[in-house]
mmCIF file of C-alpha atoms in Angstrom:
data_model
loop_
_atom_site.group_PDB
_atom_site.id
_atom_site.type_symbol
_atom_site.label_atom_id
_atom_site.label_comp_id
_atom_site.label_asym_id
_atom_site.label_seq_id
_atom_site.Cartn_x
_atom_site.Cartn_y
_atom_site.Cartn_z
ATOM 1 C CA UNK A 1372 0.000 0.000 0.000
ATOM 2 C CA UNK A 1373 1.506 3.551 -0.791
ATOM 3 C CA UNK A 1374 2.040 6.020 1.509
ATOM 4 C CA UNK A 1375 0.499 9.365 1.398
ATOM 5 C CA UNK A 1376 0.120 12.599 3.223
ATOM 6 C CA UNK A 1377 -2.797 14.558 3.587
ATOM 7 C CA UNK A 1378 -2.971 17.366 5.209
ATOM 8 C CA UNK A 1379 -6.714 18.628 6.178
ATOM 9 C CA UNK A 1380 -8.126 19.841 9.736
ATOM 10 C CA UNK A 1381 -8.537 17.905 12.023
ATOM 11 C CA UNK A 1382 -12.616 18.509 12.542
ATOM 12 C CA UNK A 1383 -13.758 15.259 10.772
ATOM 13 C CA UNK A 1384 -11.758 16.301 6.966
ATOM 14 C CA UNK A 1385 -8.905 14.459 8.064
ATOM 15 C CA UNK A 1386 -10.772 11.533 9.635
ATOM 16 C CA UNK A 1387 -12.497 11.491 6.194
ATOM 17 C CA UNK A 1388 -9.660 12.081 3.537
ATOM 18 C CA UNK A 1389 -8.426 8.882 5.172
ATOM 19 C CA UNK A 1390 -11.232 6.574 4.909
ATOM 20 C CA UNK A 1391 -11.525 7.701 1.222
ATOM 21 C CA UNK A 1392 -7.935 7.214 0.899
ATOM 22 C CA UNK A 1393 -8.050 3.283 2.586
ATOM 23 C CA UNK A 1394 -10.795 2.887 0.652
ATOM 24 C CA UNK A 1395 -8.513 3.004 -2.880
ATOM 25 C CA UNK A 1396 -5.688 1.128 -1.275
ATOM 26 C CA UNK A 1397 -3.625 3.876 0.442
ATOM 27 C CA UNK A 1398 -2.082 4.185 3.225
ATOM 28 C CA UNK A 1399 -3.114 7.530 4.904
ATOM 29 C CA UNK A 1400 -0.513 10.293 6.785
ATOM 30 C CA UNK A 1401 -2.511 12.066 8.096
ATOM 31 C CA UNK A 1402 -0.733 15.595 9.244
ATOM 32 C CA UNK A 1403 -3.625 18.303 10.339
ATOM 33 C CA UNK A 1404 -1.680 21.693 8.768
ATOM 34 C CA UNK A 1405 -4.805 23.684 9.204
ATOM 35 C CA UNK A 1406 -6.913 24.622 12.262
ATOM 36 C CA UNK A 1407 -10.004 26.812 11.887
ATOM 37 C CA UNK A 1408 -10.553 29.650 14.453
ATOM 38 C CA UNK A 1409 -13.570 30.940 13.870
ATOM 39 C CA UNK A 1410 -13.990 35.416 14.824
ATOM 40 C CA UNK A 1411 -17.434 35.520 15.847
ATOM 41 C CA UNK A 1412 -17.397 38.092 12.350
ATOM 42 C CA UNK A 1413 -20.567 37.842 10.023
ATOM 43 C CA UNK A 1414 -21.075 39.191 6.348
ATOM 44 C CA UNK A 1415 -22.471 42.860 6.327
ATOM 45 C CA UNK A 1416 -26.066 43.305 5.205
ATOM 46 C CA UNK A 1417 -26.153 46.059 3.290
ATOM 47 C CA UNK A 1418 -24.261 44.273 -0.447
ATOM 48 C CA UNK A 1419 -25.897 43.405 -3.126
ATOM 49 C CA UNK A 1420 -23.802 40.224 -3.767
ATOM 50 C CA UNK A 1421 -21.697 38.447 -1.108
ATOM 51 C CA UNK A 1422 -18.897 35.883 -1.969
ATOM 52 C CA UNK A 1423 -17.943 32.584 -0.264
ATOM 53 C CA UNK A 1424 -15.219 31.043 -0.805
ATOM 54 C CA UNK A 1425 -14.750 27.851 1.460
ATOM 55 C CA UNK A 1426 -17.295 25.339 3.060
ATOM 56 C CA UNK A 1427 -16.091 26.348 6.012
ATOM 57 C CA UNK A 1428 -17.283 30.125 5.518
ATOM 58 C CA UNK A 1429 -20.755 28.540 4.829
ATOM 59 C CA UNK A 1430 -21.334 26.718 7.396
ATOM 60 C CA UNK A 1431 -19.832 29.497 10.246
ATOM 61 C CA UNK A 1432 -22.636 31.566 9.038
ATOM 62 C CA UNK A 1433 -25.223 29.005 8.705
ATOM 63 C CA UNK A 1434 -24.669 28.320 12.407
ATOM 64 C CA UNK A 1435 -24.579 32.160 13.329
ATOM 65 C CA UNK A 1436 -28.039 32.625 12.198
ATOM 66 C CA UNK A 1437 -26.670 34.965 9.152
ATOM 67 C CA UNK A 1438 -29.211 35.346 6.608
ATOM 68 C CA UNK A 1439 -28.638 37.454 3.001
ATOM 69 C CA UNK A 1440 -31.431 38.954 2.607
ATOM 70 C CA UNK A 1441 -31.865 40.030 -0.995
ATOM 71 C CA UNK A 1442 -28.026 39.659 -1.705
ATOM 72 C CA UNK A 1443 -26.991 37.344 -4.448
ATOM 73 C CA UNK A 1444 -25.163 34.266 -2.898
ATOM 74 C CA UNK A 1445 -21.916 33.471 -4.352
ATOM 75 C CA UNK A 1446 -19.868 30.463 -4.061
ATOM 76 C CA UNK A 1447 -16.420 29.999 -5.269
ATOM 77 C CA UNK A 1448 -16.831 26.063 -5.978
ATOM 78 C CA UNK A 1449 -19.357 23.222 -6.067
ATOM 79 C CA UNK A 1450 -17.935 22.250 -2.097
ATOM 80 C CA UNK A 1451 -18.947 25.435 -1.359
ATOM 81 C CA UNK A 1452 -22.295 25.358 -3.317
ATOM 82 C CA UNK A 1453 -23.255 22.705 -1.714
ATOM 83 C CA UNK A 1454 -22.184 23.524 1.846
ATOM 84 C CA UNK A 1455 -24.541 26.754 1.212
ATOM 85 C CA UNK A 1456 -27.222 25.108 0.098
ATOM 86 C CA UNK A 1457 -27.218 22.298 2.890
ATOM 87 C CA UNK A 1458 -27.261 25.383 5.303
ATOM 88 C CA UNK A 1459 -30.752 26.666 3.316
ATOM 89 C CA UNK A 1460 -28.974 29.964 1.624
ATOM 90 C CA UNK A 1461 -29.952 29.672 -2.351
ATOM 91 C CA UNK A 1462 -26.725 30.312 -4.696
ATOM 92 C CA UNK A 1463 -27.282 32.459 -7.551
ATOM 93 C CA UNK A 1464 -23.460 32.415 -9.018
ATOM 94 C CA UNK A 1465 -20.949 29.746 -9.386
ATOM 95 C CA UNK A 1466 -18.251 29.899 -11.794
ATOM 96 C CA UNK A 1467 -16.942 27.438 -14.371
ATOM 97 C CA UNK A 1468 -13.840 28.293 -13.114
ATOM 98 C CA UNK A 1469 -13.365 27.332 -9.462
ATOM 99 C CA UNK A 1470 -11.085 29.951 -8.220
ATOM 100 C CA UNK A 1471 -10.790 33.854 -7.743
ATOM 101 C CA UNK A 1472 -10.155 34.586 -11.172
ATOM 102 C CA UNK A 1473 -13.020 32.977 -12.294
ATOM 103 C CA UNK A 1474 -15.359 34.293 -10.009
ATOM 104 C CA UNK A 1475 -14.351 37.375 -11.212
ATOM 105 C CA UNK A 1476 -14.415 36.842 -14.432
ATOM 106 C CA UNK A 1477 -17.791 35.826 -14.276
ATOM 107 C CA UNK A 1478 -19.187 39.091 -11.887
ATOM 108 C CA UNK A 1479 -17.208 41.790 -13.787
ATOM 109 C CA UNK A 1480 -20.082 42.462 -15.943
ATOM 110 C CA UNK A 1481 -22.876 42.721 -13.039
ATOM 111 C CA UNK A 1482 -21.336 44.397 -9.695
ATOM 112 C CA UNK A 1483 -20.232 47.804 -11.317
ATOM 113 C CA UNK A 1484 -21.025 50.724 -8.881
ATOM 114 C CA UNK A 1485 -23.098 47.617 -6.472
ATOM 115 C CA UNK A 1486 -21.470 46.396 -3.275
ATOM 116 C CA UNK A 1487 -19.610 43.236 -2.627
ATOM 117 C CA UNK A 1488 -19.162 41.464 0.135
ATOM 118 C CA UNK A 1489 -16.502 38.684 0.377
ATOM 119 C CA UNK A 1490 -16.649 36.554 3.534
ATOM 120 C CA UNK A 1491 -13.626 34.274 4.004
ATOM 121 C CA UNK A 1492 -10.488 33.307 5.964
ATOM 122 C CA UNK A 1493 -7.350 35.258 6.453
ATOM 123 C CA UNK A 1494 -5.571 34.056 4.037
ATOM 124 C CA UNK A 1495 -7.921 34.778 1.429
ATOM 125 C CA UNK A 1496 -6.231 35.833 -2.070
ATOM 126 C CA UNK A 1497 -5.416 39.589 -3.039
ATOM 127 C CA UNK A 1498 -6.836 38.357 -6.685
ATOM 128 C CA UNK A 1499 -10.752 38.324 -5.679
ATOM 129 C CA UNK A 1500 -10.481 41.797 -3.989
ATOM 130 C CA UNK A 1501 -8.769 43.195 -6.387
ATOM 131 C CA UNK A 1502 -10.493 42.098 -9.265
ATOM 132 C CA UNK A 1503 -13.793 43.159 -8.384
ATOM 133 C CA UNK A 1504 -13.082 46.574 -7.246
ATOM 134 C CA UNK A 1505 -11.368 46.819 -10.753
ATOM 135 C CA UNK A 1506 -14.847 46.364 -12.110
ATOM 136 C CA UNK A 1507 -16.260 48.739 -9.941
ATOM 137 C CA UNK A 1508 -17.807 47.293 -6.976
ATOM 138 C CA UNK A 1509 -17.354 48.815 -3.676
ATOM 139 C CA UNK A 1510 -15.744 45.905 -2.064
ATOM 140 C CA UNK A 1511 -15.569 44.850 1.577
ATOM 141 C CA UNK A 1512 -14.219 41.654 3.101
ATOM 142 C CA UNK A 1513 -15.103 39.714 6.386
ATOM 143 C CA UNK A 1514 -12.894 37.633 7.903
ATOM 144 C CA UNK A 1515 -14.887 34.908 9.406
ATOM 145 C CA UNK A 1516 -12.747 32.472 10.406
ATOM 146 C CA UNK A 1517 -8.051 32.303 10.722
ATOM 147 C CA UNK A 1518 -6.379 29.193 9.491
ATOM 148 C CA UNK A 1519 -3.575 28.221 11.772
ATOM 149 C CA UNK A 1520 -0.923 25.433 12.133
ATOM 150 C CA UNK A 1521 -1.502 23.105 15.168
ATOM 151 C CA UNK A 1522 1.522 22.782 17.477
ATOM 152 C CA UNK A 1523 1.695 18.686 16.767
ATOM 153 C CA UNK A 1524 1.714 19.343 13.171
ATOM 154 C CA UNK A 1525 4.226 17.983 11.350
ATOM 155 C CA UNK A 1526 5.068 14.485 11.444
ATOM 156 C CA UNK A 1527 4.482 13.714 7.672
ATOM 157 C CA UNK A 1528 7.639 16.115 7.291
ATOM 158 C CA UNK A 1529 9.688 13.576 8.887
ATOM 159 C CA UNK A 1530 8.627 10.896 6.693
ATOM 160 C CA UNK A 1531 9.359 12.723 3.790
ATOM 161 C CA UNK A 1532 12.902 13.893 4.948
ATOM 162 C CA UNK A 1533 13.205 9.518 5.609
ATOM 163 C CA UNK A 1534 12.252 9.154 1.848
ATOM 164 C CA UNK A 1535 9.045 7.287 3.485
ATOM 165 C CA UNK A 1536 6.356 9.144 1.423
ATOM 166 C CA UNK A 1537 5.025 7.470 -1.536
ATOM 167 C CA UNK A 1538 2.557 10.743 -2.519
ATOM 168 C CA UNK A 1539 1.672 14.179 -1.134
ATOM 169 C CA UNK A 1540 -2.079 15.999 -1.779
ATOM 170 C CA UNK A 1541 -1.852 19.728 -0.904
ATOM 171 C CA UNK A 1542 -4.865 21.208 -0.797
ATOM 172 C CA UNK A 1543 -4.104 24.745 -0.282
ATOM 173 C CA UNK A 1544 -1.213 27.500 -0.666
ATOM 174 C CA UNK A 1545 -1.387 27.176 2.974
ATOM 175 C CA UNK A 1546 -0.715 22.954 3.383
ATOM 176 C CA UNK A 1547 2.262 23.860 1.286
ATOM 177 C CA UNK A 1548 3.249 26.573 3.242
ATOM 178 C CA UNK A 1549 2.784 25.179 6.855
ATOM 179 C CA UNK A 1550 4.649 21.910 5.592
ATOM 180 C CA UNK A 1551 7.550 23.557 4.888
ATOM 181 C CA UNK A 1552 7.102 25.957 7.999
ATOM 182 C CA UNK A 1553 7.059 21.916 10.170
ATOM 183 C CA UNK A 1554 10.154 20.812 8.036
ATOM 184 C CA UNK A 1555 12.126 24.216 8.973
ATOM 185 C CA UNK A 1556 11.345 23.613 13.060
ATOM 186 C CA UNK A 1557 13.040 20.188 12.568
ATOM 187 C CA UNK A 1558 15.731 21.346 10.460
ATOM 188 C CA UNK A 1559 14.806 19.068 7.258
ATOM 189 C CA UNK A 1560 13.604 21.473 4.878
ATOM 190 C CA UNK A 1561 15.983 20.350 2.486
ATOM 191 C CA UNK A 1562 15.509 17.065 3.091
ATOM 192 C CA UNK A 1563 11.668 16.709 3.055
ATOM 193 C CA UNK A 1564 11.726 19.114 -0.243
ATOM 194 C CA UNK A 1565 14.077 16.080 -1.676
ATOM 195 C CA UNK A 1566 11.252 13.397 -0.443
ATOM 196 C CA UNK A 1567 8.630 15.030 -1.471
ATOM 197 C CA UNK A 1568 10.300 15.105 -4.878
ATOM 198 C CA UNK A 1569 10.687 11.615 -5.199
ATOM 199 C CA UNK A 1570 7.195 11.207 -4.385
ATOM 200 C CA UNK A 1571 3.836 12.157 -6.541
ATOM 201 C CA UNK A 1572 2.676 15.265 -5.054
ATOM 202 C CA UNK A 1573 -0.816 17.020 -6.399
ATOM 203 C CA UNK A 1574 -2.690 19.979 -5.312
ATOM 204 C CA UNK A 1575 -5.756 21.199 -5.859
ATOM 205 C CA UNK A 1576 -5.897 24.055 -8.337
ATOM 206 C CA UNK A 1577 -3.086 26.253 -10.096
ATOM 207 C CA UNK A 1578 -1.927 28.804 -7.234
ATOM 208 C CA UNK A 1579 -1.555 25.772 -5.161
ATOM 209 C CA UNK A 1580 0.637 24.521 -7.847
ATOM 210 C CA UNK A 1581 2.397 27.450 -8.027
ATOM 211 C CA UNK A 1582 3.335 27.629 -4.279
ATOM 212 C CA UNK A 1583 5.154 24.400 -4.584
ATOM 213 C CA UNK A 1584 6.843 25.216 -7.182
ATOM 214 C CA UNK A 1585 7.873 28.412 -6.494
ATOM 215 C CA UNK A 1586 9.448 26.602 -3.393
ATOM 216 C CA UNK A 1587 11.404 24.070 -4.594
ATOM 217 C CA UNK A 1588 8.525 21.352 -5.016
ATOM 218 C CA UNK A 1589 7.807 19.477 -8.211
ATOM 219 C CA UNK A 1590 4.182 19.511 -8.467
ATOM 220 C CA UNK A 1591 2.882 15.882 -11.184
ATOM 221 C CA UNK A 1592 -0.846 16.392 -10.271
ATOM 222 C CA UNK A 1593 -3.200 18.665 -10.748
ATOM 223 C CA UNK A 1594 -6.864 17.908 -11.060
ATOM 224 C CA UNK A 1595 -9.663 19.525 -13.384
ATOM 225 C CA UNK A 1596 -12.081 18.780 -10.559
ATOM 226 C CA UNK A 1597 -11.077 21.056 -7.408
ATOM 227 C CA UNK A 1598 -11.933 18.389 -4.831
ATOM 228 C CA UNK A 1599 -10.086 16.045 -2.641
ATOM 229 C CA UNK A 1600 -11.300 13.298 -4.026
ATOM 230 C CA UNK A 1601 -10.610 14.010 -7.144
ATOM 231 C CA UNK A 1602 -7.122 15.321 -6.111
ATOM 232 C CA UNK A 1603 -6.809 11.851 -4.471
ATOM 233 C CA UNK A 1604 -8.186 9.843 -7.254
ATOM 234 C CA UNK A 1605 -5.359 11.856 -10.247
ATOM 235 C CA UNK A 1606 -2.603 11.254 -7.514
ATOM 236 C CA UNK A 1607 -3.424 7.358 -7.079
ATOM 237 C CA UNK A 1608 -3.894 6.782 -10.536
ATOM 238 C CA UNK A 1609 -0.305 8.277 -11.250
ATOM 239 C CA UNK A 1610 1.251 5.832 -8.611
#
């Protein structure tokens, strides 16, 4: 069975990327590099469209009681769709393009001169924000939840510094970056970079991608589906 990393929170993702990944044959590493702390925040009620981008941002305000009124719902990806929808808020915009770009892409017509409100994490791009406002929409963003690294983080940096990791699956700039962040404590950047190369590592979507590679990390998978088990399914397939 091959060995591979994953890296989601530890609120019942990772519990779940690992049955999926025992289920076709793997091994699972499981490594929580997240950990959501949610602000208390809620979206503002005055916008005319307001912006997920994460199940996670759905269901915070699903379980505050947030409702959008006569906003347009938008929701970066189908996870996200149908996290909104499961928490009873109607989507009116989803891109063909899951990511910033493409949600932008596909609102620069419609929000000039109307207010936007993008609810998210922390670490949300500068890409979203910036591209609307270039279209003309008063922009504001919410942080509703911050993505940090757990203190026992970081074991699957070990195994890849051993040359024990048959695959990696990043699922976010921030897996990549928190990985590395693990590997530096422990002194085996280097090293784990080198394991990780000798591995298959995917990510889901193209800035992902890019994050990796612009530190040292050859990236072999990248899914056209922006899901983990789609992310898994492209990475197991190339093993």
């Amino acid at each position: 069975m091959p060995d591979v990393a994953v890296f989601r929170p530890d609120d019942g993702r990772l519990a779940r990327a690992a049955d999926y990944l025992e289920s076709r044959g793997a091994d699972p590493v499981g490594d929580p590099m997240l950990a959501v702390a949610p602000t208390g925040n809620a979206p503002r009620d005055d916008a005319e469209y307001v912006v997920f981008t994460s199940k996670t941002g759905a269901e915070l305000v699903g379980d505050a009681g947030w409702t959008p009124g006569d906003a347009t719902v938008c929701a970066i990806g189908e996870s996200t769709r149908v996290a909104l929808e499961t928490e009873g808020f109607g989507v009116g915009v989803v891109p063909g393009e899951y990511s910033s770009t493409g949600l932008v892409n596909v609102l620069r017509d419609r929000v000039g001169g109307l207010r936007v409100e993008v609810a998210r994490s922390d670490h949300g791009s500068d890409v979203l924000l910036d591209g609307l406002t270039e279209a003309g929409a008063y922009v504001h963003e919410t942080v509703l939840y911050r993505l940090t690294r757990p203190s026992e983080s970081g074991a699957s940096t070990e195994r890849a510094a051993s040359g024990d990791l048959d695959a990696a699956l990043f699922t976010s700039s921030l897996t990549v970056e928190h990985f590395l962040d693990a590997a530096d404590e422990r002194g085996q950047r280097a090293q784990a970079v080198e394991g990780l190369n000798r591995a298959v590592v995917g990510t889901i979507g193209e800035p992902t991608r890019q994050t990796a590679e612009e530190r040292g990390i050859d990236v072999d998978v990248v899914p056209a589906e922006a899901s983990f088990e789609a992310l898994a399914d492209a990475v197991l397939d190339r093993l």
